[in-house]
Amino acid sequence: MDFDSFLTSLGTSFIIFVVLMCLFAWLSSKPGNTVVYYPNRILKGLDPWEGGSRTRNPFTWIKEAMSSSEQDVINMSGLDTAVYFVFMSTVLGIFALSGIILLPALLPVAATDDSIQAAGKNTTSIGTFNDLDKLSMGNITAKSSRLWAFLVATYWVSFVTYFLLWRGYKHVSELRADALMSPEVRPQQFAVLVRDLPDLPKGQSRKEQVDSYFKAIYPDTFYRSMVVTNNKEANKIYEELEGYKKKLARAEAVYAESKSAGKPEGTRPTIKTGFLGLLGKRVDAIEYYNEKIKEIIPKLEAEQKITLKEKQLGAALVFFTSRVAAASAAQSLHAQLVDTWTVSDAPESRELIWNNLNIKFFQRQIRQYVVYVIVALTIMFYMIPIGLISALTTLDNLKKILPFLKPVINITALKTVLEAYLPQIALIVFLALLPKLLLFLSKTEGIPAVSHAVRAASGKYFYFTVLNVFIGVTVGGTLFKTFKSIEKDPNSIVDVLANSLPGNATFFLTYVALQFFVGYGLELSRIVPLIIYHLKRKYLCKTEAELKEAWFPGDLGYGTRVPSDMLIVTIVFCYSCIAPLIIPFGVVYFALGWLILRNQALKVYVPAYESYGRMWPHMFLRLVAALLLYQITMLGYFGSKKFIYVGFLIPLPILSLIFVYICQKRFYKSFSDTALEVASRELKETPSMEHIFRSYIPLSLNSEKLPGQDHLLFDVHVGSFIRSLWYLVF
């Protein structure tokens, strides 16, 4: 990439960002768009604009985001979101403090050497980029005493990282403790999840087995148990009933719309009863859906009774009358054998993965190892196409492979734009295919909670991005260009790869710029969700429920957002000393991200669950992994420069491992378990144990919330019978 292409990439990305930001300021002030730009505030019953749209400065959101406190974020989006901003501010601090020293110290040292000119070659991957190459470590002559500056800088970055990560871990630990000590009643703090129940004793039901076991151990605090059941068929019938309920509401809305002054009786909607509503007899839609609901309700009631009596599984939720008893039970060993009576913290009811609760201990272990093998093979499989993308999406290679494109590619303006964006866009699109696969694999391990599965998928995605993007682009692109020279001299591969690092920095500079200008511009403007919402509202939505479904934003998406941020962290870390100009790009990425996502957290995204900051230890480990990769990269690069004092860097990876060990020993236990001193804090009101218990009943088995009752008379006697059955069984 030449200098013109780099400036084009940077300039056009910035222009796109400014346009998107102006669009946001204009579109977010329109009353018809409030549900897209302020859904979190609307759902909490707050005024979207806090003072009115007409008198509001279009850029007031910046002031609001910057002046908001950590408690504001917790109140609006929960502790998990606040912890994410601790991560953002920690990384921002690392890069800002690193840049304050590295930029004024290293740039003059590199610029005043002449290694590139003396060698008569260019280190950049493509084209001429001498002006920026002169500001990189690649311009330092081998064995030069100037390399001492870069060695000291490597230590500076490492120690800044240690200091800020320690402070961040301590702060998040305090936030988690404060949240868990809250006097608010949270059902999951009174429950534990029990898996791997042993075989039933003769003449005893599963409920009797669980109750007798926990009553013996916790005679004063045991409240009740809920045996997990196989709800597959009940869920299927429930979803069918919910579907007809939505269709009935839609049909009634269409019928109400058809009533007008000229035709007050309206036109009743009709449907065909055959395949996909395309074939069969045409009938009145409202009557048809009512009849279907009447048919399904008794079917669901019958399935509920069968499920509760005959489909009990080897797992249970056990409830206690105090938080201390539940916390103590969750971190205690209940049986001599590790694969029986496995007790852990109960997740929130909304994030339980019910199908995974009955998976046995050793089966979970086997599944985990199988998934690890699949992920490793997939990483290896993806390494090939990622490397090819990095190599083939350069214009020179495209011209060789597809000669018929030469006339188009040689157009100066088009060539500049393609060089600026083509490889980065191809890489971003390719990576977008991964998250759902990784989340599916994580759930397959037998993980019991959505938040845990998201953390597991996030870790897998991190290794994908680092191994395939960072290493794949660097190694794959270099090997593709230098294959012939390596074939002649295989021993030169290490030097070739090391010398390619400064040149590959230009690719990553534009990649980071594209991410923070275009990526965050689209995040702020929400153009895509806005267009989708208005199209659905105009052509598809007829009921309030359908409208809400059209604009509901979902959560912040930690499973993909955190690994994407980690990739940027890894890139900036590894090039911070080799090409210090990348540091300002990292600072802008996390500063813009902090500002824009702060606005989104306060006004847009709605959390799907609350894990009380349990993502932090995972983010911490990935940050240290990125730091280790940086330190090892610098060791290798100093070695390629034949710097005889490279041994002074050997302590750094060792220090990083010691740092991780100390942090994990000091802080991690409070994240995996709830400290009893935290759980012992008094509540502001006596908890309703019945409410806590019922909050975990699956919707498909909860007779008191049986859908269809808003439209039809419900048989009170049958409902009472099912409730009685719940009390008998659970």
XYZ file of C-alpha atoms in Angstrom:
730
model
C 0.000 0.000 0.000
C 1.488 3.354 -1.012
C 1.207 6.629 0.917
C -1.658 7.940 -1.245
C -3.721 4.825 -0.588
C -3.079 5.110 3.138
C -4.195 8.741 3.208
C -7.214 7.862 1.063
C -8.200 5.108 3.481
C -7.778 7.360 6.499
C -9.475 10.368 4.910
C -12.474 8.589 3.491
C -12.966 6.645 6.725
C -13.003 9.904 8.654
C -15.446 11.511 6.207
C -17.758 8.486 6.495
C -17.599 8.787 10.283
C -18.463 12.496 10.236
C -21.394 11.888 7.859
C -22.705 9.051 10.025
C -22.361 11.147 13.179
C -24.308 14.013 11.586
C -26.957 11.545 10.445
C -27.247 10.286 14.002
C -27.643 13.801 15.376
C -30.443 14.496 12.868
C -32.240 11.153 12.885
C -32.181 10.689 16.661
C -34.075 13.982 17.106
C -37.057 12.738 15.090
C -39.937 11.514 17.299
C -40.626 8.572 14.982
C -37.106 7.200 15.580
C -37.040 7.276 19.390
C -37.595 3.519 19.701
C -34.431 2.912 17.656
C -32.152 5.428 19.420
C -33.559 5.351 22.984
C -35.150 1.908 23.558
C -33.448 1.310 26.907
C -34.775 4.578 28.314
C -38.248 3.962 26.889
C -38.442 0.484 28.440
C -37.535 1.988 31.821
C -40.256 4.647 31.472
C -37.820 7.572 31.103
C -37.962 10.596 28.821
C -35.849 9.776 25.728
C -34.417 13.271 25.302
C -34.322 14.604 28.865
C -35.609 18.058 27.992
C -37.214 17.811 24.569
C -35.937 17.251 21.047
C -36.352 20.783 19.690
C -34.274 22.561 22.335
C -31.694 19.811 22.496
C -28.212 20.386 21.074
C -27.554 17.660 18.464
C -24.240 16.813 20.136
C -25.465 16.830 23.737
C -25.069 13.051 23.732
C -21.292 13.521 23.938
C -21.591 15.573 27.121
C -24.098 13.108 28.597
C -21.870 10.132 27.860
C -18.762 11.785 29.304
C -20.517 13.073 32.426
C -22.310 9.814 33.215
C -21.063 7.961 36.264
C -20.317 4.301 36.644
C -23.441 3.985 38.777
C -25.513 5.446 35.915
C -24.267 2.671 33.645
C -25.036 0.024 36.279
C -28.553 1.406 36.800
C -29.330 1.441 33.074
C -27.457 -1.603 31.742
C -26.187 -3.633 34.672
C -22.837 -4.499 36.186
C -21.602 -6.537 33.210
C -21.758 -3.422 31.042
C -19.951 -1.340 33.670
C -17.199 -3.982 33.791
C -16.872 -3.782 30.017
C -16.178 -0.051 30.356
C -13.534 -0.788 32.995
C -11.884 -2.953 30.334
C -12.172 -0.159 27.735
C -10.770 2.523 30.057
C -7.956 0.211 31.229
C -6.788 -0.479 27.672
C -7.180 3.195 26.779
C -4.972 4.088 29.757
C -2.339 1.516 28.740
C -2.075 2.891 25.216
C -2.218 6.550 26.275
C 0.541 6.176 28.889
C 2.605 4.077 26.477
C 2.218 6.636 23.708
C 3.254 9.553 25.925
C 6.715 7.983 26.263
C 7.093 5.921 23.088
C 6.090 8.497 20.462
C 8.503 11.323 21.444
C 11.266 8.862 22.373
C 11.200 6.308 19.554
C 10.119 8.282 16.476
C 13.203 10.578 16.415
C 15.478 7.612 17.128
C 14.043 5.704 14.163
C 13.757 8.683 11.805
C 17.418 9.683 12.201
C 18.768 6.259 11.217
C 19.137 5.120 7.597
C 18.851 1.339 7.530
C 16.212 1.322 4.770
C 18.104 3.745 2.552
C 21.372 1.903 3.121
C 19.819 -1.433 2.284
C 18.286 0.027 -0.859
C 14.996 -1.685 -0.220
C 11.533 -1.026 1.114
C 10.101 -2.895 4.110
C 6.541 -2.144 3.233
C 4.506 -5.094 2.005
C 3.409 -3.386 -1.200
C 4.438 -0.247 -3.037
C 6.549 2.580 -1.625
C 5.893 3.825 1.835
C 9.310 5.136 2.758
C 8.161 8.137 4.787
C 6.334 5.985 7.307
C 8.863 3.165 7.185
C 11.499 5.598 8.405
C 9.481 6.045 11.595
C 9.492 2.342 12.400
C 11.961 0.007 14.062
C 12.662 -1.413 10.614
C 14.761 1.697 9.924
C 17.185 0.888 12.747
C 20.467 -0.662 11.645
C 21.202 -4.143 12.942
C 23.340 -4.248 16.122
C 22.828 -0.485 16.569
C 22.955 0.970 20.083
C 19.708 2.813 19.180
C 17.913 -0.475 19.827
C 18.359 0.203 23.565
C 15.570 2.785 23.308
C 13.190 0.172 21.913
C 14.213 -2.358 24.572
C 13.480 0.118 27.373
C 10.189 0.993 25.651
C 9.228 -2.694 25.694
C 9.679 -2.715 29.461
C 7.686 0.524 29.821
C 4.680 -0.878 27.963
C 4.806 -4.059 30.041
C 4.972 -2.321 33.430
C 2.219 0.153 32.514
C 0.066 -2.852 31.594
C 0.808 -4.632 34.882
C -0.085 -1.546 36.919
C -3.359 -0.738 35.164
C -4.523 -4.367 34.962
C -3.944 -4.808 38.701
C -5.909 -1.648 39.419
C -8.686 -2.749 37.052
C -8.942 -6.238 38.619
C -9.171 -4.713 42.095
C -11.840 -2.231 41.007
C -14.003 -4.848 39.282
C -13.678 -7.119 42.325
C -15.050 -4.295 44.482
C -17.869 -3.593 42.028
C -18.880 -7.251 42.066
C -18.852 -7.387 45.865
C -20.974 -4.231 46.116
C -23.518 -5.660 43.664
C -23.749 -9.005 45.462
C -24.135 -7.240 48.823
C -27.107 -5.288 47.502
C -30.173 -5.455 49.800
C -32.321 -6.183 46.736
C -33.774 -9.693 46.583
C -32.324 -11.647 43.654
C -33.717 -15.171 43.217
C -30.453 -16.700 41.967
C -28.750 -15.826 45.278
C -31.118 -18.193 47.114
C -30.688 -21.142 44.745
C -28.054 -23.646 43.681
C -27.889 -25.912 40.656
C -27.448 -29.609 41.448
C -26.299 -31.900 38.650
C -25.108 -35.504 38.397
C -27.767 -36.944 40.706
C -27.036 -40.608 41.522
C -29.350 -43.451 40.561
C -32.694 -43.483 42.332
C -32.979 -45.702 45.423
C -35.728 -48.278 45.166
C -39.161 -46.967 46.116
C -38.093 -43.310 46.111
C -38.987 -40.522 43.669
C -36.446 -38.061 42.350
C -37.942 -35.270 44.469
C -37.838 -37.383 47.613
C -34.215 -38.225 46.874
C -33.174 -34.570 46.525
C -35.239 -33.346 49.471
C -34.001 -36.001 51.878
C -30.369 -35.401 50.875
C -30.412 -31.614 51.367
C -32.700 -31.657 54.423
C -30.141 -33.874 56.151
C -27.273 -31.483 55.365
C -29.130 -28.166 55.731
C -32.019 -28.863 58.140
C -32.578 -25.209 59.078
C -32.139 -23.410 55.755
C -33.352 -25.859 53.090
C -36.602 -24.586 51.561
C -37.536 -26.667 48.556
C -36.285 -28.372 45.418
C -37.332 -28.248 41.783
C -36.400 -31.342 39.802
C -35.441 -30.528 36.210
C -37.760 -32.123 33.653
C -37.533 -32.920 29.951
C -39.643 -30.055 28.604
C -38.968 -30.621 24.909
C -42.524 -31.632 24.005
C -44.126 -29.084 26.351
C -41.950 -26.338 24.899
C -42.961 -27.356 21.379
C -46.672 -27.182 22.226
C -46.183 -23.920 24.139
C -44.383 -22.303 21.199
C -47.153 -23.469 18.873
C -49.711 -21.908 21.198
C -47.710 -18.684 21.395
C -47.538 -18.614 17.599
C -51.317 -18.877 17.270
C -51.733 -16.243 19.957
C -49.582 -13.814 17.938
C -51.450 -14.650 14.740
C -54.776 -14.060 16.488
C -53.620 -10.673 17.764
C -52.444 -9.772 14.261
C -55.735 -10.877 12.685
C -57.702 -8.805 15.207
C -55.488 -5.786 14.481
C -56.056 -6.186 10.719
C -59.797 -6.450 11.345
C -59.762 -3.282 13.485
C -57.842 -1.406 10.763
C -60.434 -2.386 8.159
C -63.179 -0.584 10.026
C -63.762 2.883 8.670
C -66.473 5.519 8.431
C -67.625 4.125 5.096
C -67.549 0.542 6.287
C -67.967 0.404 10.094
C -68.496 -3.367 10.115
C -65.034 -3.862 8.579
C -63.670 -6.862 6.689
C -62.765 -9.959 8.638
C -59.395 -11.425 7.541
C -59.315 -14.888 5.999
C -56.613 -17.515 5.507
C -56.138 -20.843 3.768
C -55.668 -23.774 6.112
C -53.349 -25.799 3.878
C -49.564 -25.868 3.338
C -47.955 -22.522 4.332
C -51.333 -20.818 3.955
C -51.180 -21.255 0.202
C -53.475 -24.264 -0.213
C -56.673 -25.571 1.327
C -60.008 -24.186 2.350
C -60.312 -20.431 3.011
C -61.691 -19.684 6.492
C -62.218 -16.764 8.862
C -58.773 -16.141 10.444
C -60.005 -14.976 13.878
C -62.337 -17.916 14.323
C -59.725 -20.360 13.039
C -57.014 -19.139 15.449
C -59.450 -19.169 18.379
C -60.366 -22.764 17.581
C -56.707 -23.749 17.342
C -55.973 -22.164 20.730
C -58.923 -24.013 22.261
C -57.529 -27.267 20.851
C -53.957 -26.691 22.034
C -54.652 -25.572 25.633
C -55.948 -29.015 26.785
C -53.077 -30.618 24.875
C -50.577 -28.443 26.750
C -52.273 -29.152 30.078
C -52.051 -32.889 29.463
C -48.391 -32.628 28.451
C -47.651 -30.556 31.576
C -49.031 -33.327 33.796
C -47.072 -36.011 31.927
C -43.853 -33.955 32.051
C -44.115 -33.227 35.766
C -44.804 -36.852 36.707
C -42.914 -38.941 34.162
C -40.102 -36.857 32.628
C -37.957 -35.938 35.616
C -34.217 -35.816 34.964
C -31.031 -36.199 36.989
C -30.644 -32.515 37.882
C -32.429 -30.106 40.212
C -32.586 -26.566 41.510
C -32.442 -26.375 45.297
C -33.670 -23.304 47.179
C -32.529 -22.011 50.570
C -34.017 -19.465 52.931
C -30.768 -17.473 53.187
C -28.127 -16.213 50.795
C -25.321 -17.449 53.047
C -26.618 -21.030 52.970
C -26.924 -20.973 49.177
C -23.432 -19.472 48.731
C -21.949 -22.002 51.159
C -23.668 -24.920 49.408
C -22.483 -23.770 45.965
C -18.813 -23.922 46.954
C -18.876 -27.039 49.126
C -18.015 -30.625 48.247
C -21.174 -32.655 48.836
C -20.090 -36.147 47.824
C -16.860 -38.115 47.920
C -17.087 -38.888 44.211
C -16.613 -35.935 41.897
C -19.260 -37.141 39.463
C -22.185 -37.206 41.923
C -24.125 -34.388 43.615
C -22.258 -31.639 41.754
C -23.435 -28.320 43.221
C -22.773 -24.872 41.750
C -24.221 -21.356 41.761
C -27.606 -21.142 40.067
C -27.662 -18.841 37.035
C -30.513 -16.409 36.515
C -33.678 -18.168 35.384
C -33.662 -16.267 32.067
C -30.232 -17.625 31.090
C -30.543 -21.288 32.025
C -29.847 -23.697 29.157
C -32.324 -26.347 30.317
C -31.285 -28.988 27.778
C -27.748 -29.034 29.198
C -28.608 -29.517 32.870
C -28.986 -33.299 32.687
C -25.663 -33.945 30.917
C -23.490 -36.085 33.198
C -20.077 -35.089 34.552
C -17.831 -37.328 32.422
C -19.962 -36.708 29.359
C -19.396 -32.969 29.878
C -15.644 -33.585 30.117
C -15.624 -35.629 26.899
C -17.765 -33.047 25.109
C -15.396 -30.305 26.193
C -12.325 -32.064 24.811
C -14.131 -32.933 21.570
C -15.149 -29.285 21.136
C -11.545 -28.184 21.788
C -10.352 -30.531 19.040
C -13.037 -29.251 16.652
C -12.097 -25.642 17.418
C -8.396 -26.393 16.896
C -9.116 -28.069 13.553
C -11.382 -25.202 12.540
C -8.650 -22.695 13.398
C -6.270 -24.647 11.201
C -8.879 -24.787 8.448
C -9.539 -21.065 8.654
C -5.820 -20.298 8.652
C -5.662 -21.338 5.015
C -8.403 -19.059 3.632
C -7.383 -16.171 5.921
C -3.811 -16.402 4.638
C -5.073 -16.582 1.058
C -7.313 -13.573 1.594
C -4.418 -11.508 2.926
C -2.304 -12.538 -0.049
C -4.840 -12.566 -2.878
C -6.731 -9.368 -2.096
C -3.746 -7.191 -2.976
C -4.118 -5.578 -6.389
C -0.829 -6.914 -7.759
C -1.872 -10.466 -7.003
C -5.385 -9.921 -8.339
C -3.910 -8.725 -11.623
C -1.801 -11.877 -11.870
C -4.656 -14.210 -11.009
C -7.417 -12.359 -12.905
C -5.707 -10.578 -15.829
C -9.022 -9.426 -17.314
C -9.417 -7.032 -14.347
C -6.312 -5.032 -15.314
C -8.151 -2.319 -17.287
C -10.496 -1.683 -14.370
C -7.885 -1.894 -11.632
C -5.516 0.464 -13.488
C -8.000 3.344 -13.215
C -6.149 5.626 -10.790
C -9.066 6.652 -8.564
C -10.466 3.119 -8.333
C -7.038 1.658 -7.735
C -6.458 3.993 -4.787
C -9.787 3.110 -3.171
C -9.359 -0.637 -3.727
C -5.872 -0.635 -2.263
C -7.186 1.253 0.734
C -10.128 -0.996 1.570
C -10.208 -4.328 -0.276
C -8.118 -6.540 2.055
C -9.675 -5.110 5.219
C -13.279 -5.468 4.019
C -12.647 -9.031 2.834
C -11.206 -9.909 6.234
C -14.095 -8.331 8.189
C -16.731 -10.123 6.094
C -14.942 -13.446 6.460
C -14.744 -13.128 10.252
C -18.464 -12.298 10.519
C -19.299 -15.948 9.796
C -17.717 -17.305 12.987
C -19.642 -16.176 16.115
C -22.752 -18.350 15.788
C -20.675 -21.456 15.115
C -18.537 -20.832 18.196
C -21.559 -20.148 20.431
C -23.155 -23.383 19.224
C -19.966 -25.319 19.998
C -19.771 -23.755 23.456
C -23.339 -24.742 24.285
C -22.577 -28.259 23.042
C -20.021 -28.621 25.851
C -22.904 -28.876 28.349
C -22.528 -25.385 29.803
C -25.604 -24.592 31.966
C -25.912 -20.806 31.469
C -25.994 -18.439 28.496
C -23.494 -16.016 30.077
C -21.017 -18.877 30.582
C -21.514 -20.026 26.979
C -20.909 -16.452 25.775
C -17.673 -16.277 27.769
C -16.543 -19.611 26.328
C -17.420 -18.544 22.762
C -15.642 -15.233 23.330
C -12.450 -17.063 24.306
C -12.615 -19.268 21.231
C -13.243 -16.233 19.017
C -10.233 -14.469 20.538
C -7.912 -17.335 19.591
C -9.453 -17.417 16.133
C -8.822 -13.741 15.551
C -5.293 -13.720 16.958
C -4.103 -16.900 15.264
C -5.871 -16.340 11.972
C -5.917 -12.570 11.563
C -2.814 -11.315 13.302
C -0.534 -14.294 12.687
C -2.328 -15.457 9.539
C -2.100 -12.096 7.781
C 1.500 -11.526 8.869
C 2.809 -14.994 8.073
C 0.464 -15.893 5.198
C 0.947 -12.671 3.291
C 4.708 -12.737 3.725
C 5.119 -16.384 2.736
C 2.992 -15.840 -0.372
C 5.182 -12.944 -1.530
C 8.531 -14.481 -0.640
C 7.905 -18.136 -1.403
C 10.542 -18.333 -4.123
C 13.289 -16.757 -2.015
C 12.465 -19.032 0.941
C 12.468 -22.040 -1.404
C 16.025 -21.161 -2.416
C 17.169 -20.551 1.163
C 14.864 -22.243 3.751
C 17.028 -21.008 6.627
C 16.068 -17.425 5.789
C 12.395 -17.866 6.798
C 12.866 -16.382 10.293
C 14.643 -13.291 8.980
C 12.081 -12.866 6.207
C 9.154 -13.019 8.640
C 10.835 -10.660 11.100
C 11.701 -8.129 8.418
C 8.103 -8.196 7.172
C 6.664 -7.005 10.509
C 7.154 -3.227 10.010
C 5.681 -3.475 6.507
C 2.597 -5.356 7.709
C 1.978 -2.537 10.165
C 0.555 -0.482 7.294
C -2.150 -3.077 6.723
C -3.078 -3.054 10.416
C -3.039 0.743 10.580
C -5.770 0.891 7.953
C -7.595 -2.078 9.515
C -7.791 -0.314 12.908
C -8.818 2.971 11.266
C -11.588 1.214 9.354
C -12.817 -0.390 12.560
C -13.044 2.765 14.645
C -14.221 5.255 12.028
C -16.610 3.156 9.946
C -17.421 0.539 12.596
C -18.213 2.995 15.373
C -19.884 5.367 12.914
C -22.347 2.621 11.975
C -22.758 1.714 15.647
C -23.686 5.266 16.600
C -25.925 6.043 13.620
C -27.764 2.675 13.774
C -28.627 3.105 10.112
C -29.199 -0.593 9.479
C -31.518 -1.176 12.499
C -33.363 2.049 11.620
C -34.036 0.973 8.023
C -35.092 -2.520 9.097
C -37.435 -1.116 11.752
C -39.193 1.289 9.380
C -39.566 -1.372 6.688
C -41.084 -3.793 9.203
C -43.341 -1.107 10.670
C -44.653 -0.136 7.257
C -45.115 -3.538 5.677
C -45.085 -6.254 8.350
C -46.041 -5.046 11.835
C -49.700 -4.860 12.836
C -49.607 -5.266 16.632
C -47.707 -3.593 19.462
C -45.880 -6.855 20.154
C -44.683 -7.026 16.543
C -43.548 -3.405 16.691
C -41.601 -4.026 19.884
C -39.980 -7.086 18.344
C -38.980 -4.937 15.346
C -37.200 -2.265 17.394
C -35.968 -4.297 20.378
C -32.159 -3.819 20.311
C -30.876 -6.836 22.240
C -27.760 -6.657 24.418
C -24.268 -5.290 23.845
C -23.075 -8.565 22.306
C -20.050 -9.358 24.473
C -19.425 -12.634 22.662
C -18.224 -10.838 19.516
C -17.478 -7.334 20.762
C -14.870 -8.319 23.353
C -12.825 -10.578 20.985
C -12.907 -7.865 18.303
C -11.535 -5.390 20.830
C -8.940 -7.950 21.906
C -7.729 -8.267 18.326
C -7.129 -4.505 18.236
C -5.347 -4.761 21.599
C -3.107 -7.525 20.259
C -2.294 -5.624 17.070
C -1.454 -2.371 18.891
C 0.559 -4.184 21.569
C 2.663 -6.108 19.070
C 3.381 -3.070 16.885
C 3.668 -0.472 19.675
C 7.478 -0.545 19.580
C 8.003 -1.841 16.048
C 5.814 0.885 14.499
C 4.892 3.386 17.275
C 2.551 5.340 14.976
C -0.034 2.616 15.571
C -0.462 3.719 19.206
C -2.545 6.855 18.395
C -4.818 4.645 16.297
C -5.313 2.358 19.283
C -6.001 5.348 21.541
C -8.609 6.727 19.134
C -10.248 3.301 18.750
C -10.782 2.830 22.490
C -11.555 6.503 23.191
C -14.240 6.564 20.484
C -15.456 3.153 21.586
C -15.745 4.267 25.203
C -17.698 7.391 24.204
C -20.050 5.851 21.633
C -20.732 2.607 23.469
C -21.336 4.591 26.662
C -24.136 6.378 24.834
C -25.465 3.069 23.504
C -25.350 1.441 26.935
C -27.240 4.308 28.551
C -29.892 4.621 25.838
C -29.974 1.672 23.454
C -28.915 -1.804 24.535
C -30.940 -3.891 26.987
C -28.966 -6.554 28.927
C -30.130 -10.132 28.351
C -28.613 -11.396 31.615
C -26.493 -10.325 34.580
C -23.435 -12.347 35.606
C -22.024 -9.670 37.973
C -18.771 -9.113 36.130
C -17.750 -12.732 35.574
C -16.481 -11.784 32.117
C -13.621 -9.786 33.666
C -11.240 -12.686 34.553
C -11.582 -13.872 30.954
C -10.838 -10.400 29.578
C -7.905 -10.108 31.969
C -6.361 -13.400 30.789
C -6.765 -12.414 27.114
C -5.098 -9.065 27.788
C -2.143 -10.794 29.415
C -2.039 -13.292 26.532
C -1.804 -10.347 24.116
C 0.965 -8.864 26.261
C 2.867 -12.171 26.219
C 2.562 -12.383 22.440
C 3.929 -8.822 22.250
C 6.903 -9.685 24.477
C 7.701 -12.845 22.492
C 7.368 -10.908 19.221
C 9.849 -8.315 20.484
C 12.246 -11.060 21.552
C 12.159 -12.483 18.046
C 12.441 -9.112 16.343
C 15.398 -7.990 18.468
C 17.003 -11.318 17.613
C 16.533 -10.639 13.898
C 18.249 -7.279 14.454
C 21.216 -9.213 15.932
C 21.044 -7.140 19.119
C 23.425 -8.850 21.528
C 21.543 -7.605 24.609
C 18.265 -9.254 23.572
C 18.607 -11.509 26.627
C 17.489 -8.580 28.798
C 13.953 -9.173 27.448
C 13.786 -12.789 28.646
C 12.539 -11.816 32.166
C 9.457 -10.099 30.710
C 7.423 -13.215 29.757
C 8.374 -14.744 33.111
C 7.184 -11.597 34.917
C 3.908 -11.757 32.995
C 3.295 -15.349 34.079
C 4.098 -14.450 37.704
C 1.750 -11.450 37.452
C -1.098 -13.672 36.201
C -0.474 -16.187 38.973
C -0.577 -13.525 41.699
C -3.727 -11.859 40.321
C -5.554 -15.146 39.943
C -4.643 -16.223 43.465
C -5.662 -12.886 44.954
C -8.842 -12.056 43.022
C -10.227 -14.953 40.963
C -11.786 -16.955 43.796
C -14.269 -14.139 44.496
C -15.451 -14.376 40.869
C -15.863 -18.151 40.783
C -17.580 -18.219 44.202
C -19.522 -15.733 46.319
C -17.690 -14.750 49.501
C -19.755 -15.547 52.597
C -19.071 -12.119 54.094
C -20.659 -10.652 50.977
C -23.666 -12.977 51.062
C -24.260 -12.306 54.769
C -25.342 -8.682 54.291
C -28.887 -8.021 55.421
C -31.742 -7.619 52.949
C -34.060 -4.635 53.091
C -37.102 -6.909 53.071
C -37.939 -10.498 53.884
C -37.782 -12.465 50.631
C -40.864 -14.247 49.337
C -39.563 -17.767 48.919
C -42.608 -18.749 46.901
C -41.903 -15.926 44.436
C -38.234 -16.975 44.230
C -39.248 -20.580 43.576
C -41.837 -19.719 40.926
C -39.407 -17.444 39.078
C -37.568 -20.591 37.924
C -40.609 -22.456 36.602
C -40.311 -22.743 32.784
C -43.013 -20.829 30.928
C -44.218 -23.976 29.208
C -44.986 -25.537 32.626
C -46.300 -22.477 34.426
C -50.077 -22.903 34.493
C -50.660 -19.475 36.015
C -49.147 -17.853 32.932
C -50.728 -20.119 30.357
C -51.098 -18.153 27.099
C -54.482 -17.769 25.536
C -56.221 -16.755 28.744
C -56.504 -13.183 27.540
C -58.758 -14.336 24.720
C -60.514 -17.431 26.090
C -62.175 -18.688 29.253
C -59.782 -20.961 31.128
C -60.875 -24.002 33.079
C -60.160 -22.968 36.669
C -60.413 -26.500 37.999
C -57.766 -27.825 35.601
C -55.481 -24.897 36.419
C -55.862 -25.561 40.139
C -55.114 -29.244 39.587
C -51.851 -28.467 37.767
C -50.796 -26.025 40.487
C -51.489 -28.701 43.095
C -49.394 -31.123 41.070
C -46.499 -28.619 41.123
C -46.628 -28.520 44.914
C -46.722 -32.318 45.141
C -43.851 -32.867 42.706
C -41.702 -29.851 43.553
